[in-house]
mmCIF file with all atom_site columns, C-alpha atoms in Angstrom:
data_model
loop_
_atom_site.group_PDB
_atom_site.id
_atom_site.type_symbol
_atom_site.label_atom_id
_atom_site.label_alt_id
_atom_site.label_comp_id
_atom_site.label_asym_id
_atom_site.label_entity_id
_atom_site.label_seq_id
_atom_site.pdbx_PDB_ins_code
_atom_site.Cartn_x
_atom_site.Cartn_y
_atom_site.Cartn_z
_atom_site.occupancy
_atom_site.B_iso_or_equiv
_atom_site.pdbx_formal_charge
_atom_site.auth_seq_id
_atom_site.auth_comp_id
_atom_site.auth_asym_id
_atom_site.auth_atom_id
_atom_site.pdbx_PDB_model_num
ATOM 1   C CA . MET A 1 1   ? -56.214 -38.387 -19.695 1.00 0.00 ? 1   MET A CA 1
ATOM 2   C CA . LYS A 1 2   ? -52.999 -39.052 -21.705 1.00 0.00 ? 2   LYS A CA 1
ATOM 3   C CA . LEU A 1 3   ? -51.716 -35.627 -20.524 1.00 0.00 ? 3   LEU A CA 1
ATOM 4   C CA . LEU A 1 4   ? -51.591 -36.632 -16.828 1.00 0.00 ? 4   LEU A CA 1
ATOM 5   C CA . GLU A 1 5   ? -49.835 -39.834 -17.559 1.00 0.00 ? 5   GLU A CA 1
ATOM 6   C CA . ASP A 1 6   ? -47.064 -38.584 -19.899 1.00 0.00 ? 6   ASP A CA 1
ATOM 7   C CA . GLU A 1 7   ? -43.828 -38.477 -17.758 1.00 0.00 ? 7   GLU A CA 1
ATOM 8   C CA . ALA A 1 8   ? -41.780 -37.664 -20.481 1.00 0.00 ? 8   ALA A CA 1
ATOM 9   C CA . ALA A 1 9   ? -42.309 -33.851 -20.479 1.00 0.00 ? 9   ALA A CA 1
ATOM 10  C CA . VAL A 1 10  ? -41.906 -33.883 -16.872 1.00 0.00 ? 10  VAL A CA 1
ATOM 11  C CA . SER A 1 11  ? -38.430 -35.367 -16.929 1.00 0.00 ? 11  SER A CA 1
ATOM 12  C CA . ILE A 1 12  ? -37.223 -33.010 -19.749 1.00 0.00 ? 12  ILE A CA 1
ATOM 13  C CA . SER A 1 13  ? -38.172 -30.069 -17.637 1.00 0.00 ? 13  SER A CA 1
ATOM 14  C CA . ILE A 1 14  ? -36.676 -31.275 -14.600 1.00 0.00 ? 14  ILE A CA 1
ATOM 15  C CA . GLY A 1 15  ? -33.805 -32.270 -16.349 1.00 0.00 ? 15  GLY A CA 1
ATOM 16  C CA . PHE A 1 16  ? -33.172 -28.732 -17.793 1.00 0.00 ? 16  PHE A CA 1
ATOM 17  C CA . ILE A 1 17  ? -33.572 -26.941 -14.661 1.00 0.00 ? 17  ILE A CA 1
ATOM 18  C CA . LEU A 1 18  ? -31.058 -29.278 -12.596 1.00 0.00 ? 18  LEU A CA 1
ATOM 19  C CA . THR A 1 19  ? -28.748 -28.866 -15.608 1.00 0.00 ? 19  THR A CA 1
ATOM 20  C CA . PHE A 1 20  ? -28.918 -25.035 -15.728 1.00 0.00 ? 20  PHE A CA 1
ATOM 21  C CA . VAL A 1 21  ? -28.840 -24.832 -12.064 1.00 0.00 ? 21  VAL A CA 1
ATOM 22  C CA . ILE A 1 22  ? -25.758 -26.835 -11.765 1.00 0.00 ? 22  ILE A CA 1
ATOM 23  C CA . SER A 1 23  ? -24.117 -24.762 -14.642 1.00 0.00 ? 23  SER A CA 1
ATOM 24  C CA . VAL A 1 24  ? -24.906 -21.680 -12.733 1.00 0.00 ? 24  VAL A CA 1
ATOM 25  C CA . VAL A 1 25  ? -23.536 -23.003 -9.621  1.00 0.00 ? 25  VAL A CA 1
ATOM 26  C CA . ALA A 1 26  ? -20.133 -24.151 -11.350 1.00 0.00 ? 26  ALA A CA 1
ATOM 27  C CA . LEU A 1 27  ? -20.073 -21.049 -13.145 1.00 0.00 ? 27  LEU A CA 1
ATOM 28  C CA . VAL A 1 28  ? -20.136 -18.734 -9.939  1.00 0.00 ? 28  VAL A CA 1
ATOM 29  C CA . THR A 1 29  ? -17.831 -20.922 -8.385  1.00 0.00 ? 29  THR A CA 1
ATOM 30  C CA . VAL A 1 30  ? -15.204 -20.478 -10.955 1.00 0.00 ? 30  VAL A CA 1
ATOM 31  C CA . LEU A 1 31  ? -15.572 -16.637 -10.956 1.00 0.00 ? 31  LEU A CA 1
ATOM 32  C CA . THR A 1 32  ? -15.181 -16.663 -7.267  1.00 0.00 ? 32  THR A CA 1
ATOM 33  C CA . ALA A 1 33  ? -12.256 -18.206 -7.530  1.00 0.00 ? 33  ALA A CA 1
ATOM 34  C CA . PHE A 1 34  ? -10.736 -16.225 -10.325 1.00 0.00 ? 34  PHE A CA 1
ATOM 35  C CA . TYR A 1 35  ? -11.840 -12.814 -8.202  1.00 0.00 ? 35  TYR A CA 1
ATOM 36  C CA . MET A 1 36  ? -9.932  -14.186 -5.122  1.00 0.00 ? 36  MET A CA 1
ATOM 37  C CA . LEU A 1 37  ? -6.688  -15.074 -7.086  1.00 0.00 ? 37  LEU A CA 1
ATOM 38  C CA . MET A 1 38  ? -6.733  -11.670 -8.962  1.00 0.00 ? 38  MET A CA 1
ATOM 39  C CA . ASP A 1 39  ? -7.176  -10.055 -5.069  1.00 0.00 ? 39  ASP A CA 1
ATOM 40  C CA . ARG A 1 40  ? -4.530  -11.961 -4.010  1.00 0.00 ? 40  ARG A CA 1
ATOM 41  C CA . ALA A 1 41  ? -2.363  -10.982 -7.013  1.00 0.00 ? 41  ALA A CA 1
ATOM 42  C CA . GLU A 1 42  ? -3.218  -7.407  -6.513  1.00 0.00 ? 42  GLU A CA 1
ATOM 43  C CA . GLN A 1 43  ? -2.065  -7.362  -2.738  1.00 0.00 ? 43  GLN A CA 1
ATOM 44  C CA . THR A 1 44  ? 1.249   -9.175  -3.902  1.00 0.00 ? 44  THR A CA 1
ATOM 45  C CA . VAL A 1 45  ? 2.042   -6.154  -6.077  1.00 0.00 ? 45  VAL A CA 1
ATOM 46  C CA . MET A 1 46  ? 0.776   -3.851  -3.677  1.00 0.00 ? 46  MET A CA 1
ATOM 47  C CA . ARG A 1 47  ? 3.222   -5.232  -0.921  1.00 0.00 ? 47  ARG A CA 1
ATOM 48  C CA . SER A 1 48  ? 6.343   -5.211  -3.463  1.00 0.00 ? 48  SER A CA 1
ATOM 49  C CA . GLU A 1 49  ? 5.824   -1.731  -4.437  1.00 0.00 ? 49  GLU A CA 1
ATOM 50  C CA . PHE A 1 50  ? 5.385   -0.789  -0.623  1.00 0.00 ? 50  PHE A CA 1
ATOM 51  C CA . GLU A 1 51  ? 8.334   -2.308  0.019   1.00 0.00 ? 51  GLU A CA 1
ATOM 52  C CA . ILE A 1 52  ? 10.377  -0.717  -3.092  1.00 0.00 ? 52  ILE A CA 1
ATOM 53  C CA . HIS A 1 53  ? 9.006   2.743   -1.763  1.00 0.00 ? 53  HIS A CA 1
ATOM 54  C CA . GLY A 1 54  ? 9.654   2.218   1.725   1.00 0.00 ? 54  GLY A CA 1
ATOM 55  C CA . ASN A 1 55  ? 13.106  1.305   0.995   1.00 0.00 ? 55  ASN A CA 1
ATOM 56  C CA . ASP A 1 56  ? 13.450  4.378   -0.965  1.00 0.00 ? 56  ASP A CA 1
ATOM 57  C CA . ILE A 1 57  ? 12.637  6.385   1.998   1.00 0.00 ? 57  ILE A CA 1
ATOM 58  C CA . SER A 1 58  ? 14.502  4.663   4.412   1.00 0.00 ? 58  SER A CA 1
ATOM 59  C CA . MET A 1 59  ? 17.494  5.486   2.259   1.00 0.00 ? 59  MET A CA 1
ATOM 60  C CA . GLN A 1 60  ? 16.793  9.164   1.869   1.00 0.00 ? 60  GLN A CA 1
ATOM 61  C CA . ILE A 1 61  ? 16.580  9.412   5.568   1.00 0.00 ? 61  ILE A CA 1
ATOM 62  C CA . SER A 1 62  ? 19.957  7.563   5.866   1.00 0.00 ? 62  SER A CA 1
ATOM 63  C CA . SER A 1 63  ? 21.560  9.982   3.435   1.00 0.00 ? 63  SER A CA 1
ATOM 64  C CA . ILE A 1 64  ? 20.147  13.012  5.135   1.00 0.00 ? 64  ILE A CA 1
ATOM 65  C CA . ASP A 1 65  ? 21.471  11.553  8.401   1.00 0.00 ? 65  ASP A CA 1
ATOM 66  C CA . SER A 1 66  ? 25.059  10.831  7.009   1.00 0.00 ? 66  SER A CA 1
ATOM 67  C CA . LEU A 1 67  ? 25.013  14.537  5.090   1.00 0.00 ? 67  LEU A CA 1
ATOM 68  C CA . VAL A 1 68  ? 24.360  16.005  8.563   1.00 0.00 ? 68  VAL A CA 1
ATOM 69  C CA . ALA A 1 69  ? 27.211  13.957  10.314  1.00 0.00 ? 69  ALA A CA 1
ATOM 70  C CA . VAL A 1 70  ? 29.394  15.116  7.624   1.00 0.00 ? 70  VAL A CA 1
ATOM 71  C CA . MET A 1 71  ? 28.511  18.883  7.746   1.00 0.00 ? 71  MET A CA 1
ATOM 72  C CA . ASP A 1 72  ? 28.743  18.628  11.464  1.00 0.00 ? 72  ASP A CA 1
ATOM 73  C CA . ASN A 1 73  ? 32.154  16.986  11.490  1.00 0.00 ? 73  ASN A CA 1
ATOM 74  C CA . SER A 1 74  ? 33.586  19.723  9.020   1.00 0.00 ? 74  SER A CA 1
ATOM 75  C CA . GLY A 1 75  ? 31.952  22.316  10.900  1.00 0.00 ? 75  GLY A CA 1
ATOM 76  C CA . ALA A 1 76  ? 30.093  23.726  7.994   1.00 0.00 ? 76  ALA A CA 1
ATOM 77  C CA . TYR A 1 77  ? 26.738  25.446  8.217   1.00 0.00 ? 77  TYR A CA 1
ATOM 78  C CA . ILE A 1 78  ? 23.665  23.613  7.525   1.00 0.00 ? 78  ILE A CA 1
ATOM 79  C CA . GLY A 1 79  ? 20.454  25.355  5.945   1.00 0.00 ? 79  GLY A CA 1
ATOM 80  C CA . VAL A 1 80  ? 17.359  23.669  5.729   1.00 0.00 ? 80  VAL A CA 1
ATOM 81  C CA . LEU A 1 81  ? 17.535  20.474  3.725   1.00 0.00 ? 81  LEU A CA 1
ATOM 82  C CA . GLU A 1 82  ? 14.648  19.663  1.468   1.00 0.00 ? 82  GLU A CA 1
ATOM 83  C CA . TYR A 1 83  ? 14.337  16.396  -0.720  1.00 0.00 ? 83  TYR A CA 1
ATOM 84  C CA . ASP A 1 84  ? 11.620  16.001  -3.327  1.00 0.00 ? 84  ASP A CA 1
ATOM 85  C CA . LEU A 1 85  ? 9.749   12.671  -2.084  1.00 0.00 ? 85  LEU A CA 1
ATOM 86  C CA . ASP A 1 86  ? 8.762   10.970  -5.460  1.00 0.00 ? 86  ASP A CA 1
ATOM 87  C CA . LEU A 1 87  ? 5.766   8.682   -4.691  1.00 0.00 ? 87  LEU A CA 1
ATOM 88  C CA . PRO A 1 88  ? 3.038   7.432   -7.275  1.00 0.00 ? 88  PRO A CA 1
ATOM 89  C CA . ASP A 1 89  ? -0.518  8.491   -6.603  1.00 0.00 ? 89  ASP A CA 1
ATOM 90  C CA . ARG A 1 90  ? -1.813  5.136   -6.644  1.00 0.00 ? 90  ARG A CA 1
ATOM 91  C CA . ILE A 1 91  ? -0.494  1.723   -6.426  1.00 0.00 ? 91  ILE A CA 1
ATOM 92  C CA . ALA A 1 92  ? -2.268  -1.295  -7.969  1.00 0.00 ? 92  ALA A CA 1
ATOM 93  C CA . GLY A 1 93  ? -5.034  1.269   -8.243  1.00 0.00 ? 93  GLY A CA 1
ATOM 94  C CA . GLU A 1 94  ? -5.461  2.314   -4.769  1.00 0.00 ? 94  GLU A CA 1
ATOM 95  C CA . HIS A 1 95  ? -4.339  5.233   -2.609  1.00 0.00 ? 95  HIS A CA 1
ATOM 96  C CA . TYR A 1 96  ? -2.248  4.574   0.291   1.00 0.00 ? 96  TYR A CA 1
ATOM 97  C CA . SER A 1 97  ? -0.608  6.355   3.070   1.00 0.00 ? 97  SER A CA 1
ATOM 98  C CA . VAL A 1 98  ? 3.084   6.433   4.485   1.00 0.00 ? 98  VAL A CA 1
ATOM 99  C CA . SER A 1 99  ? 3.345   6.883   8.512   1.00 0.00 ? 99  SER A CA 1
ATOM 100 C CA . ILE A 1 100 ? 6.638   7.369   10.160  1.00 0.00 ? 100 ILE A CA 1
ATOM 101 C CA . VAL A 1 101 ? 6.442   5.368   13.390  1.00 0.00 ? 101 VAL A CA 1
ATOM 102 C CA . ASN A 1 102 ? 9.524   6.893   15.226  1.00 0.00 ? 102 ASN A CA 1
ATOM 103 C CA . SER A 1 103 ? 8.709   4.380   18.586  1.00 0.00 ? 103 SER A CA 1
ATOM 104 C CA . SER A 1 104 ? 9.727   1.480   16.535  1.00 0.00 ? 104 SER A CA 1
ATOM 105 C CA . HIS A 1 105 ? 11.892  3.182   14.008  1.00 0.00 ? 105 HIS A CA 1
ATOM 106 C CA . GLU A 1 106 ? 9.963   2.245   11.108  1.00 0.00 ? 106 GLU A CA 1
ATOM 107 C CA . ILE A 1 107 ? 8.169   3.512   7.878   1.00 0.00 ? 107 ILE A CA 1
ATOM 108 C CA . LEU A 1 108 ? 4.566   2.139   7.454   1.00 0.00 ? 108 LEU A CA 1
ATOM 109 C CA . LEU A 1 109 ? 3.076   1.727   3.969   1.00 0.00 ? 109 LEU A CA 1
ATOM 110 C CA . ARG A 1 110 ? -0.798  0.799   4.281   1.00 0.00 ? 110 ARG A CA 1
ATOM 111 C CA . SER A 1 111 ? -3.317  0.889   1.392   1.00 0.00 ? 111 SER A CA 1
ATOM 112 C CA . LYS A 1 112 ? -6.230  3.132   2.275   1.00 0.00 ? 112 LYS A CA 1
ATOM 113 C CA . ASP A 1 113 ? -8.857  0.606   0.905   1.00 0.00 ? 113 ASP A CA 1
ATOM 114 C CA . LYS A 1 114 ? -7.532  -2.698  2.114   1.00 0.00 ? 114 LYS A CA 1
ATOM 115 C CA . ALA A 1 115 ? -6.105  -2.707  5.816   1.00 0.00 ? 115 ALA A CA 1
ATOM 116 C CA . GLU A 1 116 ? -4.693  -5.872  5.459   1.00 0.00 ? 116 GLU A CA 1
ATOM 117 C CA . THR A 1 117 ? -2.274  -4.580  2.842   1.00 0.00 ? 117 THR A CA 1
ATOM 118 C CA . LYS A 1 118 ? 0.571   -3.125  4.728   1.00 0.00 ? 118 LYS A CA 1
ATOM 119 C CA . VAL A 1 119 ? 4.481   -3.136  4.906   1.00 0.00 ? 119 VAL A CA 1
ATOM 120 C CA . MET A 1 120 ? 6.830   -1.923  7.354   1.00 0.00 ? 120 MET A CA 1
ATOM 121 C CA . VAL A 1 121 ? 10.461  -1.021  6.575   1.00 0.00 ? 121 VAL A CA 1
ATOM 122 C CA . PRO A 1 122 ? 13.040  0.057   9.313   1.00 0.00 ? 122 PRO A CA 1
ATOM 123 C CA . TYR A 1 123 ? 14.967  3.078   9.349   1.00 0.00 ? 123 TYR A CA 1
ATOM 124 C CA . SER A 1 124 ? 17.804  4.449   11.329  1.00 0.00 ? 124 SER A CA 1
ATOM 125 C CA . THR A 1 125 ? 19.479  7.942   12.190  1.00 0.00 ? 125 THR A CA 1
ATOM 126 C CA . LYS A 1 126 ? 22.289  8.727   14.664  1.00 0.00 ? 126 LYS A CA 1
ATOM 127 C CA . ASN A 1 127 ? 22.442  12.555  14.236  1.00 0.00 ? 127 ASN A CA 1
ATOM 128 C CA . MET A 1 128 ? 18.825  13.872  14.083  1.00 0.00 ? 128 MET A CA 1
ATOM 129 C CA . ARG A 1 129 ? 15.393  12.897  15.112  1.00 0.00 ? 129 ARG A CA 1
ATOM 130 C CA . VAL A 1 130 ? 12.527  11.801  12.863  1.00 0.00 ? 130 VAL A CA 1
ATOM 131 C CA . ILE A 1 131 ? 9.166   13.394  13.519  1.00 0.00 ? 131 ILE A CA 1
ATOM 132 C CA . GLU A 1 132 ? 6.128   10.970  13.529  1.00 0.00 ? 132 GLU A CA 1
ATOM 133 C CA . SER A 1 133 ? 4.013   11.926  10.612  1.00 0.00 ? 133 SER A CA 1
ATOM 134 C CA . THR A 1 134 ? 1.783   10.354  8.031   1.00 0.00 ? 134 THR A CA 1
ATOM 135 C CA . ILE A 1 135 ? 1.157   11.387  4.578   1.00 0.00 ? 135 ILE A CA 1
ATOM 136 C CA . PHE A 1 136 ? -1.463  10.447  1.871   1.00 0.00 ? 136 PHE A CA 1
ATOM 137 C CA . SER A 1 137 ? -0.473  9.622   -1.906  1.00 0.00 ? 137 SER A CA 1
ATOM 138 C CA . GLU A 1 138 ? -3.465  11.476  -3.146  1.00 0.00 ? 138 GLU A CA 1
ATOM 139 C CA . ALA A 1 139 ? -2.143  14.628  -1.467  1.00 0.00 ? 139 ALA A CA 1
ATOM 140 C CA . GLY A 1 140 ? 0.163   15.365  -4.210  1.00 0.00 ? 140 GLY A CA 1
ATOM 141 C CA . ARG A 1 141 ? 3.757   16.352  -3.716  1.00 0.00 ? 141 ARG A CA 1
ATOM 142 C CA . HIS A 1 142 ? 5.684   15.167  -0.666  1.00 0.00 ? 142 HIS A CA 1
ATOM 143 C CA . TYR A 1 143 ? 8.984   16.329  0.749   1.00 0.00 ? 143 TYR A CA 1
ATOM 144 C CA . ILE A 1 144 ? 11.528  15.460  3.525   1.00 0.00 ? 144 ILE A CA 1
ATOM 145 C CA . VAL A 1 145 ? 12.678  18.381  5.274   1.00 0.00 ? 145 VAL A CA 1
ATOM 146 C CA . TYR A 1 146 ? 15.313  18.723  7.746   1.00 0.00 ? 146 TYR A CA 1
ATOM 147 C CA . ASP A 1 147 ? 15.390  21.494  10.230  1.00 0.00 ? 147 ASP A CA 1
ATOM 148 C CA . PRO A 1 148 ? 19.037  22.373  11.611  1.00 0.00 ? 148 PRO A CA 1
ATOM 149 C CA . VAL A 1 149 ? 17.787  24.302  14.673  1.00 0.00 ? 149 VAL A CA 1
ATOM 150 C CA . TYR A 1 150 ? 15.792  21.350  16.097  1.00 0.00 ? 150 TYR A CA 1
ATOM 151 C CA . ARG A 1 151 ? 17.910  18.703  14.489  1.00 0.00 ? 151 ARG A CA 1
ATOM 152 C CA . THR A 1 152 ? 14.572  17.015  13.103  1.00 0.00 ? 152 THR A CA 1
ATOM 153 C CA . LEU A 1 153 ? 13.441  15.459  10.131  1.00 0.00 ? 153 LEU A CA 1
ATOM 154 C CA . GLU A 1 154 ? 10.010  15.314  8.906   1.00 0.00 ? 154 GLU A CA 1
ATOM 155 C CA . VAL A 1 155 ? 7.918   14.000  5.935   1.00 0.00 ? 155 VAL A CA 1
ATOM 156 C CA . ARG A 1 156 ? 5.331   16.136  4.670   1.00 0.00 ? 156 ARG A CA 1
#
């Protein structure tokens, strides 16, 4: 009979369970917030790196365009020009793609695993046409190639 009337044991058990559940919920909330902040920081780093590499590609395209104009004005023969495009395999631990969009004259850098992480960098040319193409970072070495016969530039 004393066991059925003893309410102290029940309140300790319920208090422990409630404290444990509240602690678990608080811990899960803190960890979720931490991972969301880490994901945002990763995307910020990725966008910054994409802007750096996109501007580098844009400057190389402009340099080749200027070189072609100078060579044409001086009457010099232009052979095939090929520039080594130095891109890292991964940015913020992820592979990515680089696309040349000819209709908008932009270079689109996009992460492979996170579609929302992308950057568009403009480029301009006056003496040649840039061929639309897409390269992937995990493919290895990449080149920017100018073809004097067709007056085209291609990123491979």
